[in-house]
Coordinates of C-alpha atoms in Angstrom, one line a residue:
M26 CA 149.7 245.0 1.2
V27 CA 146.0 244.6 1.8
T28 CA 143.0 246.4 0.5
Q29 CA 140.9 248.8 2.5
S30 CA 138.2 247.2 4.6
D31 CA 137.4 249.6 7.5
G32 CA 135.6 252.3 5.6
N33 CA 138.2 255.0 5.1
P34 CA 140.4 255.2 2.0
P35 CA 144.2 254.9 2.0
E36 CA 145.0 254.6 5.7
K37 CA 148.4 254.1 7.1
G38 CA 150.2 251.1 5.6
V39 CA 147.2 250.4 3.3
S40 CA 146.7 250.9 -0.4
P41 CA 143.2 250.5 -1.8
L42 CA 144.3 249.1 -5.1
V43 CA 147.7 248.3 -6.4
A44 CA 148.0 247.5 -10.1
N45 CA 150.0 245.2 -12.3
Y46 CA 150.7 247.0 -15.5
P47 CA 150.8 244.8 -18.6
D48 CA 152.5 246.3 -21.6
T49 CA 149.4 247.4 -23.5
H50 CA 147.8 250.7 -24.4
D51 CA 144.8 249.9 -22.2
A52 CA 146.8 249.0 -19.2
E53 CA 144.3 250.8 -17.0
A54 CA 141.6 248.3 -17.7
N55 CA 143.7 245.4 -16.4
L56 CA 144.1 246.6 -12.8
Q57 CA 144.0 243.7 -10.3
P58 CA 144.3 243.9 -6.5
I59 CA 147.4 242.4 -5.1
E60 CA 147.5 240.7 -1.8
A61 CA 150.9 240.5 -0.2
D62 CA 151.9 238.3 2.6
E63 CA 152.9 240.8 5.3
S64 CA 153.9 238.1 7.8
K65 CA 157.1 237.5 5.9
P66 CA 158.7 240.7 4.7
A67 CA 160.2 240.4 1.3
A68 CA 163.9 241.0 0.9
P69 CA 164.8 244.1 -1.1
P70 CA 165.7 243.4 -4.7
S71 CA 169.2 243.7 -6.0
G72 CA 170.4 246.6 -8.0
L73 CA 170.4 250.3 -7.3
W74 CA 167.0 251.1 -9.0
G75 CA 165.4 248.1 -7.4
R76 CA 166.5 249.1 -3.9
L77 CA 165.4 252.7 -4.4
S78 CA 162.0 251.6 -5.5
Y79 CA 161.7 249.1 -2.7
Y80 CA 162.6 251.6 0.1
G81 CA 160.7 254.4 -1.6
H82 CA 157.5 252.3 -1.5
K83 CA 158.2 251.5 2.2
V84 CA 158.3 255.3 2.9
I85 CA 155.1 255.9 0.9
V86 CA 153.1 253.3 2.6
A87 CA 154.3 254.4 6.0
G88 CA 153.4 258.0 5.2
R89 CA 149.7 257.6 4.3
V90 CA 150.3 258.2 0.6
E91 CA 147.4 257.4 -1.6
L92 CA 148.3 254.9 -4.3
Q93 CA 144.9 254.8 -5.9
G94 CA 145.0 256.5 -9.3
I95 CA 142.2 257.2 -11.8
S96 CA 140.7 253.7 -11.9
P97 CA 137.1 253.6 -10.5
I98 CA 136.7 253.1 -6.8
P99 CA 135.0 249.7 -6.2
V100 CA 131.7 249.8 -4.3
K101 CA 133.3 247.9 -1.4
E102 CA 135.8 250.7 -1.0
R103 CA 133.3 253.5 -1.2
T104 CA 132.7 253.5 2.5
V105 CA 133.4 257.0 3.9
T106 CA 130.4 258.2 5.9
K107 CA 131.7 261.6 7.1
T108 CA 129.7 263.7 4.7
L109 CA 130.6 266.8 6.7
N110 CA 134.1 266.4 5.3
I111 CA 132.8 267.7 1.9
F112 CA 131.7 270.9 3.6
T113 CA 135.0 271.5 5.4
L114 CA 136.9 270.7 2.2
W115 CA 135.1 273.3 0.1
W116 CA 135.0 275.8 3.0
S117 CA 138.7 275.5 3.5
M118 CA 139.3 275.8 -0.3
S119 CA 137.3 279.0 -0.3
C120 CA 138.1 280.6 3.1
N121 CA 141.4 282.2 2.2
I122 CA 142.7 285.4 0.6
L123 CA 142.2 284.1 -3.0
P124 CA 138.5 285.3 -3.2
I125 CA 139.7 288.6 -1.8
T126 CA 142.1 288.9 -4.8
F127 CA 139.3 288.3 -7.3
G128 CA 137.0 290.7 -5.6
M129 CA 139.5 293.4 -5.9
L130 CA 139.0 293.3 -9.7
G131 CA 135.4 294.7 -9.3
P132 CA 136.5 298.4 -9.1
V133 CA 138.9 297.8 -12.0
Y134 CA 135.8 297.5 -14.2
G135 CA 134.4 300.8 -12.9
L136 CA 132.0 299.3 -10.4
S137 CA 131.2 300.8 -7.0
L138 CA 131.3 298.7 -3.9
R139 CA 127.5 298.2 -4.0
D140 CA 127.5 297.2 -7.7
S141 CA 130.5 294.9 -7.2
C142 CA 128.8 293.1 -4.3
L143 CA 125.6 292.6 -6.3
V144 CA 127.4 291.1 -9.2
I145 CA 129.4 288.9 -6.8
L146 CA 126.2 287.7 -5.0
F147 CA 124.1 286.9 -8.0
F148 CA 126.8 285.2 -10.2
T149 CA 128.3 283.3 -7.3
L150 CA 124.9 281.8 -6.4
L151 CA 124.3 280.9 -10.0
S152 CA 127.8 279.5 -10.9
T153 CA 128.1 277.4 -7.8
I154 CA 125.3 275.1 -8.9
P155 CA 127.3 273.1 -11.4
P156 CA 130.3 272.1 -9.1
A157 CA 127.9 271.4 -6.2
Y158 CA 125.7 269.2 -8.3
L159 CA 128.5 267.3 -9.9
C160 CA 129.8 266.5 -6.5
T161 CA 126.8 264.2 -6.1
W162 CA 128.0 262.0 -9.0
G163 CA 131.1 260.8 -7.3
P164 CA 129.6 258.3 -4.8
K165 CA 127.1 257.0 -7.4
L166 CA 129.8 256.2 -10.0
G167 CA 133.0 256.0 -8.0
M168 CA 134.8 257.8 -10.9
R169 CA 136.9 260.9 -11.1
Q170 CA 135.2 263.8 -12.9
M171 CA 137.1 263.5 -16.2
I172 CA 136.7 259.7 -16.2
Q173 CA 132.9 260.3 -16.1
A174 CA 133.3 262.6 -19.1
R175 CA 134.5 259.7 -21.2
Y176 CA 130.8 258.6 -21.4
S177 CA 130.1 261.6 -23.6
W178 CA 133.6 262.7 -24.9
G179 CA 134.9 259.2 -25.7
R180 CA 138.0 257.4 -24.5
Y181 CA 140.5 259.4 -26.5
I182 CA 138.9 262.7 -27.4
V183 CA 138.4 263.4 -23.7
S184 CA 142.1 264.0 -23.6
L185 CA 141.5 267.5 -25.0
P186 CA 139.3 268.7 -22.1
V187 CA 141.7 266.9 -19.7
L188 CA 144.5 269.0 -21.2
L189 CA 142.5 272.2 -20.9
N190 CA 141.6 271.2 -17.3
L191 CA 145.3 270.7 -16.5
A192 CA 146.0 274.2 -17.9
T193 CA 143.2 275.7 -15.9
T194 CA 144.0 274.1 -12.6
T195 CA 147.7 274.7 -13.0
G196 CA 147.0 278.3 -13.9
F197 CA 145.0 278.7 -10.7
S198 CA 147.8 277.1 -8.7
V199 CA 150.2 279.7 -10.1
I200 CA 147.9 282.5 -9.1
I201 CA 147.7 281.0 -5.6
V202 CA 151.5 280.6 -5.1
I203 CA 152.1 284.1 -6.3
T204 CA 149.5 285.5 -3.8
G205 CA 151.0 283.5 -1.0
G206 CA 154.5 284.6 -2.0
Q207 CA 153.5 288.2 -1.9
C208 CA 152.2 287.9 1.6
L209 CA 155.4 286.2 2.8
S210 CA 157.4 288.9 1.1
A211 CA 155.3 291.7 2.7
V212 CA 155.6 290.4 6.2
A213 CA 159.4 290.2 5.8
N214 CA 159.6 293.9 4.8
G215 CA 161.3 293.0 1.6
H216 CA 164.0 290.8 3.1
L217 CA 162.3 287.8 1.6
S218 CA 161.6 288.1 -2.1
V219 CA 158.3 287.1 -3.7
S220 CA 160.2 284.5 -5.6
V221 CA 161.4 282.8 -2.4
G222 CA 157.8 283.0 -1.1
I223 CA 156.6 281.2 -4.2
V224 CA 159.2 278.4 -3.6
I225 CA 158.0 278.0 0.0
M226 CA 154.3 277.8 -1.0
S227 CA 155.1 275.3 -3.8
I228 CA 157.0 273.0 -1.5
L229 CA 154.3 273.0 1.2
T230 CA 151.7 272.2 -1.4
L231 CA 153.8 269.3 -2.7
I232 CA 153.8 267.7 0.8
I233 CA 150.0 267.7 1.1
S234 CA 149.0 266.8 -2.4
F235 CA 151.7 264.1 -2.5
C236 CA 149.9 262.1 0.2
G237 CA 146.4 262.1 -1.3
F238 CA 142.8 261.7 -0.3
T239 CA 143.0 261.0 3.4
T240 CA 145.7 263.6 4.2
L241 CA 143.9 266.1 2.1
H242 CA 140.6 265.7 3.9
M243 CA 142.3 265.7 7.3
Y244 CA 144.1 268.9 6.5
E245 CA 141.0 270.6 5.1
R246 CA 139.0 269.7 8.2
F247 CA 141.0 272.2 10.3
A248 CA 142.7 274.5 7.9
W249 CA 139.8 277.0 7.8
I250 CA 139.9 277.8 11.5
P251 CA 143.2 279.9 11.6
A252 CA 142.2 281.3 8.2
L253 CA 138.9 282.6 9.5
I254 CA 140.5 284.0 12.7
A255 CA 143.2 285.8 10.7
I256 CA 140.7 287.4 8.3
I257 CA 138.4 288.5 11.1
V258 CA 141.3 290.2 12.9
A259 CA 142.4 291.8 9.6
V260 CA 139.0 293.3 9.2
G261 CA 138.9 294.4 12.8
C262 CA 142.2 296.2 12.5
G263 CA 141.6 297.8 9.1
G264 CA 137.9 297.9 8.9
K265 CA 137.6 301.5 10.1
Y266 CA 139.0 302.6 6.7
L267 CA 136.7 300.5 4.5
H268 CA 134.0 303.2 4.4
L269 CA 136.5 305.6 2.6
Q270 CA 135.4 304.3 -0.8
N271 CA 136.7 306.0 -3.9
P272 CA 133.5 305.9 -6.1
P273 CA 133.9 305.6 -9.9
A274 CA 133.5 308.8 -11.9
D275 CA 130.9 307.2 -14.2
P276 CA 127.9 305.0 -13.6
P277 CA 128.4 301.2 -14.3
T278 CA 128.1 300.1 -17.8
P279 CA 126.7 296.8 -19.1
Q280 CA 130.1 295.9 -20.4
G281 CA 131.7 296.4 -17.0
V282 CA 129.0 294.5 -15.1
L283 CA 129.0 291.5 -17.4
S284 CA 132.8 291.4 -17.8
F285 CA 133.3 291.3 -14.0
A286 CA 130.4 288.7 -13.8
M287 CA 132.4 286.6 -16.2
L288 CA 135.4 286.7 -13.9
V289 CA 133.3 285.7 -10.9
A290 CA 131.8 282.8 -12.8
S291 CA 135.2 281.8 -14.1
Y292 CA 136.3 281.5 -10.5
M293 CA 133.5 279.1 -9.6
I294 CA 132.7 277.1 -12.7
P295 CA 136.1 275.3 -13.2
W296 CA 135.5 273.5 -9.9
A297 CA 132.8 271.5 -11.7
C298 CA 135.6 269.9 -13.8
L299 CA 137.0 268.2 -10.7
S300 CA 134.1 268.1 -8.2
S301 CA 133.7 264.3 -8.1
D302 CA 137.4 263.8 -7.5
F303 CA 136.7 264.7 -3.8
T304 CA 133.6 262.5 -3.3
T305 CA 134.4 259.2 -4.9
Y306 CA 135.0 257.4 -1.6
L307 CA 131.7 258.3 0.0
V308 CA 129.2 255.5 0.3
P309 CA 126.9 255.3 -2.7
S310 CA 123.8 255.7 -0.5
T311 CA 124.8 259.1 0.7
P312 CA 121.8 261.4 0.1
S313 CA 122.6 263.6 -2.9
W314 CA 120.8 266.6 -1.3
K315 CA 123.2 266.4 1.6
I316 CA 126.3 266.4 -0.7
F317 CA 124.8 269.2 -2.8
T318 CA 123.9 271.4 0.3
Y319 CA 127.3 270.9 1.9
S320 CA 129.2 271.6 -1.3
Y321 CA 127.1 274.6 -2.3
T322 CA 127.3 276.2 1.1
G323 CA 131.0 275.5 1.6
L324 CA 131.8 277.0 -1.8
A325 CA 129.4 280.0 -2.0
L326 CA 129.2 281.5 1.5
P327 CA 132.9 282.3 2.1
T328 CA 133.4 283.2 -1.6
I329 CA 130.7 285.8 -1.5
L330 CA 131.8 287.4 1.8
L331 CA 135.5 287.5 0.9
M332 CA 135.0 288.7 -2.7
C333 CA 132.9 291.6 -1.3
L334 CA 135.7 292.3 1.2
G335 CA 138.2 292.4 -1.6
A336 CA 136.0 294.9 -3.5
A337 CA 135.8 297.1 -0.4
I338 CA 139.5 297.0 0.1
Q339 CA 140.2 297.9 -3.5
G340 CA 137.8 300.8 -3.3
A341 CA 139.4 302.2 -0.2
I342 CA 143.1 301.9 -1.3
P343 CA 143.3 305.3 -3.0
S344 CA 142.0 307.0 0.2
V345 CA 144.5 305.4 2.6
P346 CA 148.1 306.4 1.8
E347 CA 149.6 303.5 3.9
W348 CA 147.5 301.0 2.0
S349 CA 148.3 302.5 -1.4
E350 CA 152.0 302.5 -0.7
A351 CA 151.9 298.9 0.4
Y352 CA 149.8 297.9 -2.5
N353 CA 152.3 299.4 -5.0
Q354 CA 155.0 297.3 -3.4
T355 CA 153.5 293.8 -3.0
L356 CA 149.9 294.1 -4.1
V357 CA 147.5 292.0 -2.1
G358 CA 150.0 290.9 0.5
G359 CA 151.1 294.5 1.0
V360 CA 147.6 295.7 1.7
L361 CA 146.9 292.9 4.2
Q362 CA 150.1 293.7 5.9
A363 CA 149.1 297.4 6.1
M364 CA 145.7 296.5 7.4
L365 CA 147.3 294.4 10.2
A366 CA 150.0 296.9 11.0
P367 CA 148.2 298.2 14.2
A368 CA 148.6 294.7 15.6
G369 CA 152.4 294.9 15.5
G370 CA 154.3 291.6 15.6
F371 CA 151.0 289.6 16.0
G372 CA 149.8 291.3 12.8
R373 CA 152.8 290.1 10.9
F374 CA 152.3 286.6 12.3
L375 CA 148.7 286.7 11.0
V376 CA 149.9 287.7 7.5
V377 CA 152.0 284.5 7.5
I378 CA 148.9 282.6 8.5
L379 CA 146.9 284.3 5.8
S380 CA 149.5 283.2 3.2
F381 CA 149.3 279.6 4.4
T382 CA 145.5 279.7 4.2
L383 CA 145.9 279.4 0.5
L384 CA 147.3 275.9 1.0
G385 CA 143.8 274.6 1.5
N386 CA 142.8 275.6 -2.0
L387 CA 146.2 274.8 -3.5
A388 CA 146.5 271.3 -2.0
A389 CA 143.0 270.2 -3.3
T390 CA 143.6 271.7 -6.7
S391 CA 147.0 270.0 -6.9
Y392 CA 145.5 266.7 -5.9
S393 CA 143.2 266.8 -8.9
I394 CA 146.0 267.9 -11.2
T395 CA 148.0 264.8 -10.3
L396 CA 144.9 262.7 -11.3
N397 CA 144.4 264.6 -14.6
F398 CA 148.0 263.9 -15.5
Q399 CA 147.2 260.2 -15.4
M400 CA 144.1 260.7 -17.5
L401 CA 146.0 262.6 -20.3
A402 CA 147.4 259.6 -22.0
P403 CA 147.3 255.8 -21.4
V404 CA 151.1 255.6 -20.9
L405 CA 151.0 258.2 -18.1
F406 CA 148.7 255.9 -16.1
K407 CA 151.8 253.8 -15.4
V408 CA 153.3 256.7 -13.5
P409 CA 152.2 256.8 -9.8
R410 CA 149.9 259.7 -9.0
Y411 CA 152.2 261.1 -6.2
L412 CA 155.1 261.6 -8.6
F413 CA 153.1 264.1 -10.6
A414 CA 152.9 266.2 -7.4
I415 CA 156.6 266.6 -7.7
I416 CA 156.3 267.5 -11.4
L417 CA 153.7 270.1 -10.5
A418 CA 155.9 271.8 -8.0
A419 CA 158.7 271.9 -10.6
I420 CA 156.2 273.7 -12.9
L421 CA 154.7 276.1 -10.3
I422 CA 158.0 277.6 -9.2
P423 CA 159.4 279.0 -12.5
V424 CA 156.0 279.9 -14.0
G425 CA 154.9 281.6 -10.8
I426 CA 158.1 283.6 -10.5
K427 CA 157.7 284.8 -14.1
A428 CA 154.0 285.6 -13.9
S429 CA 154.4 287.5 -10.6
A430 CA 156.1 290.4 -12.4
E431 CA 152.7 291.5 -13.8
F432 CA 150.3 289.7 -11.4
F433 CA 146.9 291.4 -12.0
D434 CA 147.4 291.5 -15.8
S435 CA 148.3 287.8 -15.7
L436 CA 145.3 287.1 -13.5
E437 CA 142.8 288.9 -15.7
N438 CA 144.0 287.5 -18.9
F439 CA 144.1 283.9 -17.6
V440 CA 140.7 283.9 -15.8
G441 CA 139.1 285.6 -18.7
L442 CA 139.6 282.6 -20.9
I443 CA 138.9 279.5 -18.7
G444 CA 135.2 280.2 -18.2
Y445 CA 134.5 279.6 -21.9
W446 CA 135.9 276.1 -22.4
C447 CA 134.6 275.0 -19.0
S448 CA 131.1 276.1 -19.9
A449 CA 131.1 274.4 -23.3
F450 CA 132.4 271.2 -21.7
L451 CA 129.8 271.2 -19.0
G452 CA 127.0 271.9 -21.4
V453 CA 127.8 268.7 -23.2
V454 CA 128.2 266.6 -20.0
M455 CA 124.9 267.8 -18.5
V456 CA 122.8 267.3 -21.7
D457 CA 124.3 263.9 -22.2
H458 CA 123.4 262.9 -18.6
Y459 CA 119.8 264.2 -18.8
W460 CA 119.0 263.5 -22.5
E461 CA 121.1 260.4 -23.3
K462 CA 121.2 258.8 -19.9
K463 CA 117.8 260.1 -18.7
G464 CA 119.4 261.3 -15.5
D465 CA 119.8 257.6 -14.5
F466 CA 123.2 256.5 -13.2
G467 CA 122.2 252.9 -13.9
R468 CA 122.6 253.7 -17.6
Y469 CA 126.4 254.1 -17.2
D470 CA 128.2 250.9 -18.2
L471 CA 130.8 251.1 -15.4
E472 CA 132.8 248.2 -16.9
A473 CA 133.3 250.2 -20.1
W474 CA 135.1 253.2 -18.5
N475 CA 138.4 252.3 -20.3
D476 CA 137.1 250.4 -23.3
A477 CA 137.1 252.6 -26.4
S478 CA 134.9 250.1 -28.3
K479 CA 132.0 250.5 -25.8
L480 CA 132.3 254.3 -25.3
P481 CA 131.1 257.0 -27.7
W482 CA 133.5 258.3 -30.3
G483 CA 133.3 261.7 -28.7
V484 CA 133.1 263.4 -32.1
A485 CA 129.6 264.8 -31.3
A486 CA 130.8 266.3 -28.0
L487 CA 133.9 267.9 -29.6
T488 CA 132.0 269.3 -32.6
A489 CA 129.3 270.8 -30.3
A490 CA 131.8 272.4 -28.1
V491 CA 134.0 273.8 -30.9
A492 CA 130.9 275.0 -32.9
S493 CA 129.6 276.9 -29.9
F494 CA 132.6 279.2 -30.2
G495 CA 131.1 280.6 -33.4
L496 CA 128.9 282.6 -31.0
V497 CA 131.2 282.7 -28.1
I498 CA 134.0 284.6 -29.9
P499 CA 131.9 287.5 -31.0
S500 CA 130.6 287.7 -27.4
M501 CA 134.1 287.8 -25.7
D502 CA 135.3 291.0 -24.0
Q503 CA 139.0 290.6 -23.1
V504 CA 141.9 293.0 -22.8
W505 CA 143.3 291.8 -26.1
Y506 CA 140.0 291.3 -28.0
Q507 CA 136.5 292.6 -27.9
G508 CA 133.8 290.9 -30.1
P509 CA 131.1 292.9 -31.9
I510 CA 128.3 291.5 -29.6
A511 CA 130.4 292.3 -26.5
R512 CA 130.8 295.9 -27.5
T513 CA 127.1 296.4 -26.9
T514 CA 126.2 293.9 -24.2
G515 CA 129.4 293.1 -22.4
D516 CA 130.9 289.6 -22.1
L517 CA 128.3 286.8 -22.7
G518 CA 130.8 284.2 -23.7
F519 CA 130.4 281.7 -20.9
E520 CA 126.6 281.8 -21.1
F521 CA 126.5 281.1 -24.8
A522 CA 129.2 278.4 -24.5
F523 CA 127.0 276.4 -22.1
I524 CA 123.7 276.9 -23.9
V525 CA 124.9 276.5 -27.5
S526 CA 127.1 273.4 -26.9
G527 CA 124.3 271.7 -25.1
L528 CA 121.8 272.4 -27.9
L529 CA 124.1 271.3 -30.6
Y530 CA 125.1 268.1 -28.9
V531 CA 121.6 266.5 -29.2
P532 CA 121.4 266.3 -33.0
L533 CA 125.2 265.7 -33.4
R534 CA 125.0 262.8 -30.9
M535 CA 122.0 261.3 -32.8
V536 CA 124.1 261.3 -36.0
E537 CA 127.1 259.8 -34.1
K538 CA 125.0 257.0 -32.7
K539 CA 123.5 256.2 -36.1
V540 CA 127.0 256.0 -37.7
S541 CA 128.9 254.3 -34.9
G542 CA 126.2 252.1 -33.5
R543 CA 127.0 253.1 -29.9

């Protein structure tokens, strides 16, 4: 094998970095490139396991599978210049029916179409800033997002937010495979169960996320085109009923507005915990404003439009008997099938396309999940990234089938929690960058990324994040719990988590530096 030299990561037959793994707990730090003599193909080793490994590696290299794990990308390999890929990546991840599903929750909180759209507009524009901004860090540091977090959370304590990030991204993946499974079941008129649809979606996701960075960006470059066409046709077929809104009986309450706003923000903010994963191969000199603009636009624009469409569909369901009947059977997939019914067989084909549009989101999320598995513990770094794609598929199928029985309850309860920890985590990371590092990437000791003796303890970060929940918990408004502050104001948990954790981190970090000396 040879290392990458032409400017694009993991091309066919090429691995950017292949590691020797010494038997130490810091095996990651000892990565060395291996140059193999390809002029004389090596004979396969003896033994069953040796031969399986040998031929498995042959298949992986031939299939454009990324072998690069969580180790930082060397500057010489950060050579991708197609910045537009960042726009198409985020656009494809957002241009699907998942935002429609989230938008449908607006009327559930007693909001009219106008109020739902206003909440969606404002809080999407606000909460897209962190993920778009953190995308600009990838080319500068060449590190995955949670590896960057080690510079504030420490070498070992960072495993806690990594674990929470794994739970968050896996939970989103479960939601996506359920939605896709519902669509496939709806188009088959019940002859295909939702469970089988979930299995199909999980396997297709496995194929894309298994391959890695290059395949992911290649897929996302074109995946949004059929998605956009199918959504436009769906609106064209069913749009004549969208004005038949069923207005709420009472005016909107602060609790309803802020609780729905929290769900919108919880859809966007978690992207910030994996943003840099998709930009680490860009050349370091790529203008940050360009990365931010492409990321912000690619994320915010389709999300706003499709969430508003979801709110409009939900508001019209009670007034359209066909939609209501289909919704009661297969929820989101059923409604889309009913909207496209006038198109006949072509409409059913488009529902299949709409279900597969979710793969753009699911594949990118799954790619980051495989990297987070490696970050969770030193011993897991020895497991190749692509094998975690198989493990993820094995998790998605049974969990998705179980959660699909009560989809919207599962969705609301899950999303209602993830915004809190993400906000507390980001509050620490952002304050550390601007206060501790003065916003200067040159202050990051890139050689220390895996050296616990040179990184902060992480106690200050953990304490600040945990302590912020002293104000977050009274401000939570969930189905299963409503805090005393939330009873009056609505859910302010994610706002308090970000602000309070950032404020507490400064004095706690000063104490940590004085005690630890680093």
